[in-house]
PDB file of C-alpha atoms in Angstrom:
ATOM      1  CA  MET V   2     118.529  31.121  17.503  1.00 65.00           C
ATOM      2  CA  LYS V   3     118.196  27.936  15.490  1.00 78.00           C
ATOM      3  CA  LYS V   4     116.703  24.789  16.883  1.00 78.00           C
ATOM      4  CA  ASP V   5     120.010  22.869  16.413  1.00 80.00           C
ATOM      5  CA  GLU V   6     121.978  25.535  18.292  1.00 81.00           C
ATOM      6  CA  MET V   7     119.484  25.491  21.149  1.00 78.00           C
ATOM      7  CA  ALA V   8     119.673  21.695  21.364  1.00 76.00           C
ATOM      8  CA  GLN V   9     123.475  21.909  21.427  1.00 78.00           C
ATOM      9  CA  ILE V  10     123.372  24.471  24.263  1.00 79.00           C
ATOM     10  CA  VAL V  11     121.049  22.241  26.284  1.00 76.00           C
ATOM     11  CA  GLN V  12     123.311  19.240  25.649  1.00 79.00           C
ATOM     12  CA  ASN V  13     126.394  21.206  26.748  1.00 80.00           C
ATOM     13  CA  ARG V  14     124.616  22.293  29.941  1.00 83.00           C
ATOM     14  CA  LYS V  15     123.761  18.689  30.722  1.00 77.00           C
ATOM     15  CA  LYS V  16     127.381  17.612  30.193  1.00 80.00           C
ATOM     16  CA  LEU V  17     128.683  20.433  32.386  1.00 81.00           C
ATOM     17  CA  SER V  18     126.135  19.589  35.051  1.00 82.00           C
ATOM     18  CA  VAL V  19     127.235  15.932  35.162  1.00 78.00           C
ATOM     19  CA  LYS V  20     130.892  16.974  35.132  1.00 81.00           C
ATOM     20  CA  SER V  21     130.266  19.289  38.095  1.00 82.00           C
ATOM     21  CA  MET V  22     128.424  16.550  39.961  1.00 84.00           C
ATOM     22  CA  TYR V  23     131.385  14.183  39.575  1.00 79.00           C
ATOM     23  CA  PHE V  24     133.741  16.937  40.762  1.00 82.00           C
ATOM     24  CA  ASN V  25     131.527  17.676  43.777  1.00 82.00           C
ATOM     25  CA  ARG V  26     132.035  14.127  45.024  1.00 87.00           C
ATOM     26  CA  TYR V  27     135.360  15.509  46.308  1.00 88.00           C
ATOM     27  CA  LEU V  28     133.849  18.515  48.106  1.00 89.00           C
ATOM     28  CA  LEU V  29     134.582  17.245  51.632  1.00 92.00           C
ATOM     29  CA  VAL V  30     138.103  16.322  50.540  1.00 94.00           C
ATOM     30  CA  ARG V  31     138.736  19.847  49.244  1.00 94.00           C
ATOM     31  CA  TYR V  32     137.431  21.527  52.401  1.00 96.00           C
ATOM     32  CA  VAL V  33     139.475  19.320  54.718  1.00 97.00           C
ATOM     33  CA  SER V  34     142.515  19.838  52.474  1.00 97.00           C
ATOM     34  CA  ALA V  35     142.123  23.607  52.743  1.00 97.00           C
ATOM     35  CA  LEU V  36     141.814  23.376  56.522  1.00 97.00           C
ATOM     36  CA  PHE V  37     145.006  21.326  56.757  1.00 98.00           C
ATOM     37  CA  PHE V  38     146.820  23.616  54.340  1.00 98.00           C
ATOM     38  CA  PHE V  39     146.144  26.753  56.357  1.00 97.00           C
ATOM     39  CA  THR V  40     146.873  25.009  59.644  1.00 97.00           C
ATOM     40  CA  ASN V  41     150.211  23.741  58.329  1.00 97.00           C
ATOM     41  CA  PHE V  42     150.985  27.075  56.685  1.00 98.00           C
ATOM     42  CA  TYR V  43     150.483  29.078  59.890  1.00 96.00           C
ATOM     43  CA  TRP V  44     152.398  26.469  61.858  1.00 96.00           C
ATOM     44  CA  LEU V  45     155.286  26.750  59.358  1.00 97.00           C
ATOM     45  CA  ILE V  46     155.337  30.543  59.661  1.00 96.00           C
ATOM     46  CA  SER V  47     155.427  30.345  63.468  1.00 95.00           C
ATOM     47  CA  LEU V  48     158.260  27.829  63.405  1.00 95.00           C
ATOM     48  CA  LEU V  49     160.255  29.934  60.952  1.00 95.00           C
ATOM     49  CA  MET V  50     159.721  33.098  62.997  1.00 95.00           C
ATOM     50  CA  SER V  51     160.931  31.347  66.151  1.00 93.00           C
ATOM     51  CA  ASP V  52     163.942  29.750  64.403  1.00 92.00           C
ATOM     52  CA  SER V  53     162.776  26.247  65.268  1.00 91.00           C
ATOM     53  CA  SER V  54     164.705  23.472  63.558  1.00 90.00           C
ATOM     54  CA  LEU V  55     161.465  21.475  63.154  1.00 93.00           C
ATOM     55  CA  PHE V  56     160.056  23.758  60.439  1.00 95.00           C
ATOM     56  CA  PHE V  57     160.548  20.944  57.933  1.00 96.00           C
ATOM     57  CA  ILE V  58     157.508  19.027  59.285  1.00 96.00           C
ATOM     58  CA  PRO V  59     154.829  21.478  58.095  1.00 97.00           C
ATOM     59  CA  LEU V  60     156.948  22.289  55.029  1.00 98.00           C
ATOM     60  CA  VAL V  61     156.863  18.653  53.890  1.00 97.00           C
ATOM     61  CA  LEU V  62     153.122  18.517  54.523  1.00 97.00           C
ATOM     62  CA  ILE V  63     152.611  21.654  52.415  1.00 98.00           C
ATOM     63  CA  ILE V  64     154.728  20.293  49.563  1.00 97.00           C
ATOM     64  CA  VAL V  65     152.749  17.048  49.515  1.00 97.00           C
ATOM     65  CA  PHE V  66     149.546  19.097  49.700  1.00 97.00           C
ATOM     66  CA  VAL V  67     150.514  21.065  46.571  1.00 97.00           C
ATOM     67  CA  VAL V  68     150.778  17.809  44.598  1.00 96.00           C
ATOM     68  CA  SER V  69     147.395  16.771  45.981  1.00 96.00           C
ATOM     69  CA  ALA V  70     145.845  20.142  45.108  1.00 95.00           C
ATOM     70  CA  ALA V  71     147.145  19.872  41.540  1.00 94.00           C
ATOM     71  CA  GLU V  72     145.476  16.481  41.291  1.00 94.00           C
ATOM     72  CA  GLN V  73     142.204  17.950  42.570  1.00 89.00           C
ATOM     73  CA  VAL V  74     142.300  20.643  39.891  1.00 90.00           C
ATOM     74  CA  LYS V  75     143.008  18.017  37.244  1.00 90.00           C
ATOM     75  CA  ILE V  76     140.004  15.963  38.383  1.00 85.00           C
ATOM     76  CA  PHE V  77     137.632  18.683  37.150  1.00 79.00           C
ATOM     77  CA  SER V  78     138.865  18.455  33.570  1.00 79.00           C
ATOM     78  CA  SER V  79     139.257  14.678  33.487  1.00 79.00           C
ATOM     79  CA  HIS V  80     137.194  12.750  36.010  1.00 79.00           C
ATOM     80  CA  THR V  81     138.791   9.902  37.905  1.00 79.00           C
ATOM     81  CA  ASN V  82     137.734   7.828  40.881  1.00 84.00           C
ATOM     82  CA  ASN V  83     141.289   7.221  42.014  1.00 86.00           C
ATOM     83  CA  ALA V  84     142.827  10.340  43.544  1.00 91.00           C
ATOM     84  CA  LYS V  85     146.028   8.564  44.573  1.00 94.00           C
ATOM     85  CA  HIS V  86     148.120  11.667  45.385  1.00 96.00           C
ATOM     86  CA  THR V  87     145.322  13.019  47.547  1.00 96.00           C
ATOM     87  CA  LYS V  88     145.076   9.667  49.300  1.00 97.00           C
ATOM     88  CA  TYR V  89     148.849   9.703  49.954  1.00 97.00           C
ATOM     89  CA  TYR V  90     148.614  13.231  51.327  1.00 98.00           C
ATOM     90  CA  PHE V  91     145.946  12.272  53.836  1.00 98.00           C
ATOM     91  CA  LYS V  92     147.832   9.134  54.846  1.00 98.00           C
ATOM     92  CA  ILE V  93     150.948  11.230  55.488  1.00 98.00           C
ATOM     93  CA  GLN V  94     148.914  13.832  57.393  1.00 98.00           C
ATOM     94  CA  LEU V  95     147.336  11.059  59.486  1.00 98.00           C
ATOM     95  CA  VAL V  96     150.691   9.465  60.335  1.00 98.00           C
ATOM     96  CA  ILE V  97     152.306  12.815  61.204  1.00 97.00           C
ATOM     97  CA  ASN V  98     149.398  13.729  63.487  1.00 97.00           C
ATOM     98  CA  ILE V  99     149.655  10.377  65.267  1.00 97.00           C
ATOM     99  CA  ILE V 100     153.439  10.683  65.633  1.00 96.00           C
ATOM    100  CA  LEU V 101     153.106  14.237  67.028  1.00 96.00           C
ATOM    101  CA  LEU V 102     150.828  13.056  69.828  1.00 94.00           C
ATOM    102  CA  LEU V 103     153.743  11.645  71.846  1.00 91.00           C
ATOM    103  CA  PRO V 104     156.223  14.578  71.700  1.00 91.00           C
ATOM    104  CA  THR V 105     153.445  16.914  72.794  1.00 88.00           C
ATOM    105  CA  TYR V 106     153.766  15.475  76.303  1.00 80.00           C
ATOM    106  CA  PHE V 107     157.471  16.298  76.662  1.00 78.00           C
ATOM    107  CA  SER V 108     158.558  19.836  77.562  1.00 76.00           C
ATOM    108  CA  SER V 109     161.578  20.185  75.276  1.00 79.00           C
ATOM    109  CA  SER V 110     159.864  18.907  72.147  1.00 87.00           C
ATOM    110  CA  PHE V 111     156.654  20.811  72.925  1.00 90.00           C
ATOM    111  CA  THR V 112     158.451  24.163  72.928  1.00 87.00           C
ATOM    112  CA  GLN V 113     160.302  23.210  69.735  1.00 89.00           C
ATOM    113  CA  LEU V 114     157.116  22.148  67.949  1.00 92.00           C
ATOM    114  CA  TYR V 115     154.819  24.885  69.256  1.00 93.00           C
ATOM    115  CA  PRO V 116     156.986  27.887  70.194  1.00 90.00           C
ATOM    116  CA  PHE V 117     153.996  30.205  69.966  1.00 88.00           C
ATOM    117  CA  LEU V 118     152.370  28.530  73.023  1.00 89.00           C
ATOM    118  CA  ILE V 119     153.323  28.641  76.684  1.00 88.00           C
ATOM    119  CA  GLU V 120     154.139  25.217  78.025  1.00 85.00           C
ATOM    120  CA  LYS V 121     151.181  24.567  80.305  1.00 88.00           C
ATOM    121  CA  GLY V 122     148.730  21.735  80.731  1.00 89.00           C
ATOM    122  CA  SER V 123     145.994  23.683  78.956  1.00 92.00           C
ATOM    123  CA  SER V 124     148.259  24.378  75.961  1.00 92.00           C
ATOM    124  CA  LYS V 125     149.200  20.717  75.706  1.00 93.00           C
ATOM    125  CA  LEU V 126     145.555  19.709  75.947  1.00 94.00           C
ATOM    126  CA  PHE V 127     144.680  22.220  73.203  1.00 94.00           C
ATOM    127  CA  ILE V 128     147.366  20.810  70.879  1.00 95.00           C
ATOM    128  CA  LEU V 129     146.341  17.234  71.671  1.00 95.00           C
ATOM    129  CA  ALA V 130     142.742  18.104  70.786  1.00 96.00           C
ATOM    130  CA  ILE V 131     143.859  19.609  67.468  1.00 96.00           C
ATOM    131  CA  LEU V 132     146.002  16.568  66.670  1.00 97.00           C
ATOM    132  CA  VAL V 133     143.191  14.151  67.527  1.00 97.00           C
ATOM    133  CA  LEU V 134     140.812  16.211  65.390  1.00 98.00           C
ATOM    134  CA  GLY V 135     143.380  16.000  62.575  1.00 98.00           C
ATOM    135  CA  VAL V 136     143.537  12.230  62.955  1.00 98.00           C
ATOM    136  CA  ILE V 137     139.745  11.976  62.843  1.00 98.00           C
ATOM    137  CA  LEU V 138     139.421  14.275  59.811  1.00 98.00           C
ATOM    138  CA  SER V 139     142.175  12.416  57.967  1.00 98.00           C
ATOM    139  CA  ALA V 140     140.519   9.068  58.676  1.00 98.00           C
ATOM    140  CA  ILE V 141     137.097  10.335  57.550  1.00 97.00           C
ATOM    141  CA  THR V 142     138.599  11.773  54.371  1.00 97.00           C
ATOM    142  CA  LEU V 143     140.475   8.544  53.613  1.00 98.00           C
ATOM    143  CA  LYS V 144     137.215   6.633  54.078  1.00 97.00           C
ATOM    144  CA  ARG V 145     135.512   9.074  51.715  1.00 95.00           C
ATOM    145  CA  LEU V 146     138.256   8.636  49.096  1.00 96.00           C
ATOM    146  CA  HIS V 147     137.875   4.862  49.411  1.00 95.00           C
ATOM    147  CA  SER V 148     134.116   5.031  48.862  1.00 93.00           C
ATOM    148  CA  ILE V 149     134.584   7.336  45.851  1.00 91.00           C
ATOM    149  CA  LYS V 150     137.186   4.994  44.356  1.00 92.00           C
ATOM    150  CA  HIS V 151     134.775   2.065  44.613  1.00 93.00           C
ATOM    151  CA  ASN V 152     131.671   4.090  43.604  1.00 89.00           C
ATOM    152  CA  GLU V 153     130.063   3.442  46.984  1.00 90.00           C
ATOM    153  CA  ASP V 154     129.303   7.073  47.829  1.00 87.00           C
ATOM    154  CA  LYS V 155     125.823   8.614  47.813  1.00 86.00           C
ATOM    155  CA  HIS V 156     126.823  11.200  45.213  1.00 83.00           C
ATOM    156  CA  PHE V 157     127.577   8.473  42.681  1.00 84.00           C
ATOM    157  CA  GLU V 158     124.065   7.061  43.031  1.00 85.00           C
ATOM    158  CA  ARG V 159     122.561  10.529  42.534  1.00 85.00           C
ATOM    159  CA  ILE V 160     124.731  11.133  39.476  1.00 82.00           C
ATOM    160  CA  LYS V 161     123.607   7.869  37.880  1.00 81.00           C
ATOM    161  CA  GLU V 162     119.950   8.728  38.582  1.00 81.00           C
ATOM    162  CA  TYR V 163     120.442  12.176  37.071  1.00 79.00           C
ATOM    163  CA  GLU V 164     122.183  10.736  33.988  1.00 76.00           C
ATOM    164  CA  GLN V 165     119.268   8.360  33.456  1.00 78.00           C
ATOM    165  CA  ALA V 166     116.767  11.183  33.860  1.00 81.00           C
ATOM    166  CA  ILE V 167     118.417  13.466  31.290  1.00 80.00           C
ATOM    167  CA  ASN V 168     118.950  10.779  28.673  1.00 70.00           C
TER     168      ASN V 168
END
C-alpha cells in the first residue's frame, strides 16, 4: 500500500471518529426515545385490543416519535446541535405525562386509559410512578438537548480536545 493511500485511510478514520463522537452526544436521547417508543407501542396495542376510544393518545406520541427518530438518523450524516423535532417530541411526551397524572385518580378514566390493569390502589400507584418517571426522563432529556444545542455538554469538550490532539 502506498504512503498516500495509508495517509488517506488514517485521515478517513479520524473523520469518522469525530463524526461518531458528535453523534454519540445524543446517546441518552436515543435510549430514552427507545424506552418511550416501546412503552407507547405496548400501551397502544393494549388499548386497541380492549377497544378503548383513547388509543389515539399513544398513537399520536408514536407518530411524533417517528419524525424525531428520522431526525436522529439524519444527525449522523449531517451533524447539527439543534434537534428541534426531537425537542418537540420530548415536550409533547412531558405534557402528556403531566396531563395523564390527573385522570389516573378517577375510576372511569383509569379503566379507559389502562384496561389491562385492575382498578386498585396499587395499580394506580404503579401508573403514577411510571408517569412521574416519564416526566423526569423527559425533563432530563430536554435539559440534555438544551446543553447540546448550546455546546455546554461534556461530550463537546472531549470532542474539541480530541480534534486538537489529532490535528
